[in-house]
PDB file of C-alpha atoms in Angstrom:
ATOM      1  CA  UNK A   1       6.056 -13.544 -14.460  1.00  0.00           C
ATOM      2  CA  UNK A   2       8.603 -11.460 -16.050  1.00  0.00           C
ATOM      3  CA  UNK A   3       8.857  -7.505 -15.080  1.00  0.00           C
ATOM      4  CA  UNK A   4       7.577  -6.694 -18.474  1.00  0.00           C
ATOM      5  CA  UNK A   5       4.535  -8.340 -17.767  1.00  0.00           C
ATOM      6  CA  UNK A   6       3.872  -6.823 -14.257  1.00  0.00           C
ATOM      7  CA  UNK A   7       0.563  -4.757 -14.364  1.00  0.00           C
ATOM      8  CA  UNK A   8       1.657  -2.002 -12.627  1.00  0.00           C
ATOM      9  CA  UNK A   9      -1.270  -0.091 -12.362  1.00  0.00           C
ATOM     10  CA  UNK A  10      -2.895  -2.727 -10.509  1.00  0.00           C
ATOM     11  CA  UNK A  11       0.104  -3.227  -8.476  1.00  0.00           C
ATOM     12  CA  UNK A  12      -0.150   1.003  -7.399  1.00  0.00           C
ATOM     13  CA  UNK A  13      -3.993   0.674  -6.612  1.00  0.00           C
ATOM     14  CA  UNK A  14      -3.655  -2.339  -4.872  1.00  0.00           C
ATOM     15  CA  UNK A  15      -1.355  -0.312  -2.269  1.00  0.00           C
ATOM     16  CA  UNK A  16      -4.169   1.793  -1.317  1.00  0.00           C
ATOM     17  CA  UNK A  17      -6.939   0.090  -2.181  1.00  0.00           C
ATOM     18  CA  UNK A  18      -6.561  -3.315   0.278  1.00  0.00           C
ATOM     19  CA  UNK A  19      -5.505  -0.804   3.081  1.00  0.00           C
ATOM     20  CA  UNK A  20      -8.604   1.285   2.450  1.00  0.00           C
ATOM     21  CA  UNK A  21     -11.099  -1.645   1.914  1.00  0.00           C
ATOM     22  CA  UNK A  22      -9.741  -3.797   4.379  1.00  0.00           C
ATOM     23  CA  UNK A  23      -8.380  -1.497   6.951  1.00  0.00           C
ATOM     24  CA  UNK A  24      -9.402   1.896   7.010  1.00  0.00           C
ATOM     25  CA  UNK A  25     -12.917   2.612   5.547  1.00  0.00           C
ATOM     26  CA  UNK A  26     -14.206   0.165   8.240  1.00  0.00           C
ATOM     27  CA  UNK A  27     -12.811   1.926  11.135  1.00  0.00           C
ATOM     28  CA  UNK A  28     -14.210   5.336  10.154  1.00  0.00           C
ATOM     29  CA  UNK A  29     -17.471   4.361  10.230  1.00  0.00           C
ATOM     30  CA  UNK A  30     -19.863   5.737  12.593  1.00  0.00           C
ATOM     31  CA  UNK A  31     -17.258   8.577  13.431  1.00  0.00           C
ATOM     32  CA  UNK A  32     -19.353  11.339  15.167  1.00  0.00           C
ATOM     33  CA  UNK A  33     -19.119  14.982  15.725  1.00  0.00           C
ATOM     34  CA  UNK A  34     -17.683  14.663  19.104  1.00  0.00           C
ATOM     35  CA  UNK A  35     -15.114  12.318  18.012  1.00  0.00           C
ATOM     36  CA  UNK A  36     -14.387  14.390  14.351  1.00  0.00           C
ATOM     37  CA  UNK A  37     -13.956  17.614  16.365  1.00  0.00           C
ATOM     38  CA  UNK A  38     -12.349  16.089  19.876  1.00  0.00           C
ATOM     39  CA  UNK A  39      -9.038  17.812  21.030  1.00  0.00           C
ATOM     40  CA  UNK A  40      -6.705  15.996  23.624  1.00  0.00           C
ATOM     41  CA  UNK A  41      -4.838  19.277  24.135  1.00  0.00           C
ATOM     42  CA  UNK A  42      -5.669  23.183  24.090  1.00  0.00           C
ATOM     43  CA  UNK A  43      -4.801  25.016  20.662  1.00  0.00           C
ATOM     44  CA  UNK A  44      -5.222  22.518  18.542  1.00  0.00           C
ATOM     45  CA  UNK A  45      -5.514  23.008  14.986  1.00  0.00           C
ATOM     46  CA  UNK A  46      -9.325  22.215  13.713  1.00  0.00           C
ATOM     47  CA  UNK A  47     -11.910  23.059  11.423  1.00  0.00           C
ATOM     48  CA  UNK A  48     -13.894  25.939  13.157  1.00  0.00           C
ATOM     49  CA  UNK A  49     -17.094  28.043  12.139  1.00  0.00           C
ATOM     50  CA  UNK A  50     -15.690  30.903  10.246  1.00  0.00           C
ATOM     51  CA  UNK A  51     -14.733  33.709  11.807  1.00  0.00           C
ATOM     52  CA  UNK A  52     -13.790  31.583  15.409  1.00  0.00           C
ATOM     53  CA  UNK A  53     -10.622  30.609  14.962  1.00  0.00           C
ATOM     54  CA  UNK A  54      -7.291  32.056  16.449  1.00  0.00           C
ATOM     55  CA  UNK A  55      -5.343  30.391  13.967  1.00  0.00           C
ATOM     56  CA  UNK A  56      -2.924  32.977  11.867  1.00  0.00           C
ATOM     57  CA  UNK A  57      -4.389  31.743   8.968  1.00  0.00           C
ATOM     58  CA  UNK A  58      -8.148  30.193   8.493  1.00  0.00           C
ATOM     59  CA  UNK A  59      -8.501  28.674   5.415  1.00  0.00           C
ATOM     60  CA  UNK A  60     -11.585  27.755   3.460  1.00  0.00           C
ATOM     61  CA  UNK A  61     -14.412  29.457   1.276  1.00  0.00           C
ATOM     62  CA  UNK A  62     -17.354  27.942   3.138  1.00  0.00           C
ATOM     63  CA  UNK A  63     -19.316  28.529   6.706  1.00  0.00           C
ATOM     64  CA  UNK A  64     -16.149  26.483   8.041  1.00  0.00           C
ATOM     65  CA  UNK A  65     -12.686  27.056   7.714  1.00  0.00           C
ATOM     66  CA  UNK A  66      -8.970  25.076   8.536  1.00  0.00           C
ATOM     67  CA  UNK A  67      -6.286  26.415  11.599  1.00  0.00           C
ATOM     68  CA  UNK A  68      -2.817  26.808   9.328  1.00  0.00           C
ATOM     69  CA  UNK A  69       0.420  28.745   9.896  1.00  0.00           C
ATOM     70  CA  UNK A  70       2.941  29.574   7.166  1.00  0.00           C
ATOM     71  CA  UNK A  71       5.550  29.114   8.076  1.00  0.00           C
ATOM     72  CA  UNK A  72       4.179  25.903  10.440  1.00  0.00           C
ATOM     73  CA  UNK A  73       4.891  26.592  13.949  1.00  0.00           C
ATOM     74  CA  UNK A  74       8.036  24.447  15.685  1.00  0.00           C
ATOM     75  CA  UNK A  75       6.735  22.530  16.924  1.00  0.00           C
ATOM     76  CA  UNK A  76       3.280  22.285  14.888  1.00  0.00           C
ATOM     77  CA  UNK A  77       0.388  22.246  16.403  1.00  0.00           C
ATOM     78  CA  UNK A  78      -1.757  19.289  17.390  1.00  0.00           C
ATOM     79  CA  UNK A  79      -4.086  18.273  14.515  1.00  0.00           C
ATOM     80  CA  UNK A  80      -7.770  17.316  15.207  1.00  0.00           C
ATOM     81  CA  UNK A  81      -9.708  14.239  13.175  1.00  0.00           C
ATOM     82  CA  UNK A  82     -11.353  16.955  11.584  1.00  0.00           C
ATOM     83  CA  UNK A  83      -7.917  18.791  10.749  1.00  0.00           C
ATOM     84  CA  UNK A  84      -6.604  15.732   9.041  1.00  0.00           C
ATOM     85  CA  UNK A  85      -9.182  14.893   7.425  1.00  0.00           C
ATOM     86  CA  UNK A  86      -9.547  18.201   5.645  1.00  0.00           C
ATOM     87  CA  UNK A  87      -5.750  18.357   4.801  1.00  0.00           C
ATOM     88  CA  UNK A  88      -6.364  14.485   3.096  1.00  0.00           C
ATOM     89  CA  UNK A  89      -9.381  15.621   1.623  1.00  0.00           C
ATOM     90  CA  UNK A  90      -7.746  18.588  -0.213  1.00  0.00           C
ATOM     91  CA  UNK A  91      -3.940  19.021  -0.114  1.00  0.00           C
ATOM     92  CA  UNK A  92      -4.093  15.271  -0.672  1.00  0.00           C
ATOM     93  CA  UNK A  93      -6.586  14.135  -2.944  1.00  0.00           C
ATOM     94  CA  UNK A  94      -8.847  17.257  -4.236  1.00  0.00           C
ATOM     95  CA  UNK A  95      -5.878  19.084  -5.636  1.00  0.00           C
ATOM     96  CA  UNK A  96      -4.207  16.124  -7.272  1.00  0.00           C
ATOM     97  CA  UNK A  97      -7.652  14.486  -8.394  1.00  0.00           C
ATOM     98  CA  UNK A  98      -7.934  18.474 -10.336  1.00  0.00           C
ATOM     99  CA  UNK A  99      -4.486  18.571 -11.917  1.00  0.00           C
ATOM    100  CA  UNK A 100      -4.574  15.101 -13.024  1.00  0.00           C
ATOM    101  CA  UNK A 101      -7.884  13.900 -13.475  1.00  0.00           C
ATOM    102  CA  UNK A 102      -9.996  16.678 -14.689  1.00  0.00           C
ATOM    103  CA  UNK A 103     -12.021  17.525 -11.607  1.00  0.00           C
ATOM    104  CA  UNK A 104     -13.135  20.895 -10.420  1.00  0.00           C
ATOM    105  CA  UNK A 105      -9.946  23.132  -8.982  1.00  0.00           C
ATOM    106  CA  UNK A 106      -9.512  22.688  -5.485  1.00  0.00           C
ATOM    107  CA  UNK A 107      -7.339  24.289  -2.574  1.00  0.00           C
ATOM    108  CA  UNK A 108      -7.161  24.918   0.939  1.00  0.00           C
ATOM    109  CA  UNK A 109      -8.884  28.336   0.367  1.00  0.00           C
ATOM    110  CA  UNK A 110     -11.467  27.674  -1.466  1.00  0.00           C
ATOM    111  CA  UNK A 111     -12.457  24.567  -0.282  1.00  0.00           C
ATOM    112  CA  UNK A 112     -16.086  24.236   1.722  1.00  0.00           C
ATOM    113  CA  UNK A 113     -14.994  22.032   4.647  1.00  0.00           C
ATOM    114  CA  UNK A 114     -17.136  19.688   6.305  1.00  0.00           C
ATOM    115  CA  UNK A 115     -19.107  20.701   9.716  1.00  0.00           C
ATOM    116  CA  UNK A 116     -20.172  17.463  10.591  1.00  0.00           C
ATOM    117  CA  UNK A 117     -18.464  14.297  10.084  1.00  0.00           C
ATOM    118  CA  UNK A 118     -20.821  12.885   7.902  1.00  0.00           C
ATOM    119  CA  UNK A 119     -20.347  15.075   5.433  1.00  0.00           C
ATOM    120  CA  UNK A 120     -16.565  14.897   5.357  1.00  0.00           C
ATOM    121  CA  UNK A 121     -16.723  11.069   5.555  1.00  0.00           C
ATOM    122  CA  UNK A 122     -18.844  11.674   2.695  1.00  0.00           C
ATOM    123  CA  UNK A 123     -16.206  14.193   0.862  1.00  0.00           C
ATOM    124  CA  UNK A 124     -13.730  11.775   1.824  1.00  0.00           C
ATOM    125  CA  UNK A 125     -15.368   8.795  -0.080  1.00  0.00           C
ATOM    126  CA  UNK A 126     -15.867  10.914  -3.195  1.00  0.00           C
ATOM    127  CA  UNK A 127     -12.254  12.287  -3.181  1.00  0.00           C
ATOM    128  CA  UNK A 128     -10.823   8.483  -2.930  1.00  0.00           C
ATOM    129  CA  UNK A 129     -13.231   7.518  -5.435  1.00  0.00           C
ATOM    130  CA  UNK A 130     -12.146  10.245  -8.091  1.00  0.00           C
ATOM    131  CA  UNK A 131      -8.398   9.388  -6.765  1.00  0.00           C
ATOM    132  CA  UNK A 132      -8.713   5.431  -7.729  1.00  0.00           C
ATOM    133  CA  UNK A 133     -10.647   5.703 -10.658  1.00  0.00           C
ATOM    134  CA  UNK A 134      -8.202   8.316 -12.630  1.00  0.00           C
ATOM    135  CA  UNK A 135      -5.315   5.867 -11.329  1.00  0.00           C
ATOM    136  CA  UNK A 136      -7.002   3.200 -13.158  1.00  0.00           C
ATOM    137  CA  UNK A 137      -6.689   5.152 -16.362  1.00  0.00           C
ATOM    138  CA  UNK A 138      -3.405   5.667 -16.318  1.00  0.00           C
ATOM    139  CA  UNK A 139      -1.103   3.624 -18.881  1.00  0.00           C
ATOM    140  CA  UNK A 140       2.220   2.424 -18.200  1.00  0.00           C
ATOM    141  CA  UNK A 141       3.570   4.784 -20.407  1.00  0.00           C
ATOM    142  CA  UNK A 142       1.602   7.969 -18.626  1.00  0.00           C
ATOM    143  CA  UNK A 143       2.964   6.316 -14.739  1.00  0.00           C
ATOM    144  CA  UNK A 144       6.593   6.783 -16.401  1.00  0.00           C
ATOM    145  CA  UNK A 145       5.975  10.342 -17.024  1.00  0.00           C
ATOM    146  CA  UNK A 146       7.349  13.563 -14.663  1.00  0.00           C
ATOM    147  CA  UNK A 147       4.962  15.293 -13.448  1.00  0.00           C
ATOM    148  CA  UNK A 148       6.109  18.179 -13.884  1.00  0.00           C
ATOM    149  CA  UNK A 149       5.341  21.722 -12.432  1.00  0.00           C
ATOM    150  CA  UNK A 150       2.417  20.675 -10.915  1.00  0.00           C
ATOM    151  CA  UNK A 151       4.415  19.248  -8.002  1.00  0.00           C
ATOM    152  CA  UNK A 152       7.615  20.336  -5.908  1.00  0.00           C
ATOM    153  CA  UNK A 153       9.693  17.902  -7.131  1.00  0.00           C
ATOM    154  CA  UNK A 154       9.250  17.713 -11.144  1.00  0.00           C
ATOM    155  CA  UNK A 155      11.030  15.112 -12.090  1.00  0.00           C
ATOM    156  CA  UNK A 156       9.227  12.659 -10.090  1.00  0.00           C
ATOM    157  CA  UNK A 157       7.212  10.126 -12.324  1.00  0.00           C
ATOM    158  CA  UNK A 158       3.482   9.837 -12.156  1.00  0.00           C
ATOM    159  CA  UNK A 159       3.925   6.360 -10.445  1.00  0.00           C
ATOM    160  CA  UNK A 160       6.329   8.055  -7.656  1.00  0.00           C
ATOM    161  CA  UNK A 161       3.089  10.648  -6.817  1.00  0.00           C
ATOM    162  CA  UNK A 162       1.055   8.092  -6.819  1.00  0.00           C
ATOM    163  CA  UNK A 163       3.121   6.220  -4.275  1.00  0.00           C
ATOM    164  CA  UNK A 164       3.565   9.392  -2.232  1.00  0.00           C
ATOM    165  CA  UNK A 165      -0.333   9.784  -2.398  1.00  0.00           C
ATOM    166  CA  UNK A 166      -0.819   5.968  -1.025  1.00  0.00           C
ATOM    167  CA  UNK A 167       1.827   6.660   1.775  1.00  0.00           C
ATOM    168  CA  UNK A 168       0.303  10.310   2.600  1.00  0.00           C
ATOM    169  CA  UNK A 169      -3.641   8.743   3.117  1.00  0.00           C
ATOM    170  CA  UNK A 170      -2.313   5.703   4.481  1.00  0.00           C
ATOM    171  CA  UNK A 171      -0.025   7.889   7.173  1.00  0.00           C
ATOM    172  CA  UNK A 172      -2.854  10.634   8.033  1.00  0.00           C
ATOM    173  CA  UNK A 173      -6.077   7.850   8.340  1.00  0.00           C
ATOM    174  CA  UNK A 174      -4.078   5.833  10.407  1.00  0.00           C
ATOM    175  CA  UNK A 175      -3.559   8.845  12.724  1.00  0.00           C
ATOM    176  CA  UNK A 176      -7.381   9.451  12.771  1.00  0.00           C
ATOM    177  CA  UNK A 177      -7.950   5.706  13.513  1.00  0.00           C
ATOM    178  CA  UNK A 178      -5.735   6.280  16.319  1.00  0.00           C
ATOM    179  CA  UNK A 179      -7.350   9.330  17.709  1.00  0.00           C
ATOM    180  CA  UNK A 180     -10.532   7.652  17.509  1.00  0.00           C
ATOM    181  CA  UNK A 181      -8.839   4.628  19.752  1.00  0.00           C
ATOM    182  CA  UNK A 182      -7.671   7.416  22.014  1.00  0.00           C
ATOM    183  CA  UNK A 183     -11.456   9.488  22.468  1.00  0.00           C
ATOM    184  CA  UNK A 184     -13.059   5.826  22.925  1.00  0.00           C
ATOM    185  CA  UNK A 185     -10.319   5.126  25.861  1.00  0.00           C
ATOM    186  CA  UNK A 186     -10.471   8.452  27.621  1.00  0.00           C
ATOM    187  CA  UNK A 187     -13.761  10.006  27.394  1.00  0.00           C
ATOM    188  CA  UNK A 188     -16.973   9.399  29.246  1.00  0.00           C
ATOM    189  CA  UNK A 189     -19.572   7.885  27.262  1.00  0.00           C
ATOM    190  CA  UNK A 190     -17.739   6.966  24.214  1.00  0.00           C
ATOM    191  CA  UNK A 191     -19.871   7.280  20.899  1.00  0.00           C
ATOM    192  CA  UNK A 192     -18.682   3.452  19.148  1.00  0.00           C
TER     193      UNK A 192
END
């Protein structure tokens, strides 16, 4: 197969999608509050019922909001399951899946974060699905293109975001998989 030849759409989905299908999605499932909302350490960044947080900043336009910081405390805090899935679920995917693929605007403020891990496993599959499916669309002419203002570095192509995107769920949901192995090995009565 010559370069010229290489579907590279296919080749950016792929990426994601065999780590997602074969890796990831599978080891979320059955998360449960306890687990979604568990914190190893005091002070950890989390989603919280509004108005109980400590955080300087509480993010979100719903009964629940997100612990941030600007600037990010040094070091940053520690980040609960329910933390990092809210920051993949917007700042990763919701925002992008709006400036790209037509969806409703999105950002950490107005965002209605999840209260229950079923509903931001649920978010979460909707947000990958929007994610893959406007990939899919994409030409190999549209991949080339910068992206432009939209993102902090401009002259990046289409295909370099979507890279970054791949790296940024594939780095975050293997830290929740790993929190997950750490509740199941040091609580009492582990949920899975």
């Amino acid at each position: 197969m010559e370069v010229d030849d290489l579907d590279w759409n296919r080749t950016l989905r792929e990426q994601w999608e065999f780590h997602w299908d074969h890796q990831i999605r599978a080891r979320l499932a059955g998360l449960s509050d306890d687990e979604y909302f568990w914190s190893p350490v005091p002070d950890g960044w989390s989603v919280r019922p509004r108005g109980t947080s400590t955080a300087p900043v509480q993010a979100g336009g719903g009964e629940f909001t997100i612990d941030y910081a600007f600037p990010t405390p040094d070091p940053a805090p520690f980040t609960t399951i329910a933390w990092r899935l809210g920051h993949v679920i917007v700042g990763v995917l919701a925002a992008r899946n709006a400036a790209y693929f037509g969806t409703d605007a999105a950002s950490y403020d107005t965002w209605e974060y999840a209260g229950c891990a079923a509903t931001a496993l649920h978010q979460l599959d909707t947000q990958v699905g929007t994610w893959l499916a406007g990939v899919r669309t994409l030409t190999d002419a549209e991949l080339a293109i910068p992206v432009g203002s939209k993102e902090p570095y401009p002259e990046a192509s289409m295909a370099d975001l979507v890279l970054h995107i791949h790296r940024e769920l594939i780095h975050h949901l293997s830290e929740v998989c790993l929190l997950r192995d750490l509740y199941l090995h040091t609580t009492n009565g582990a949920t899975r």
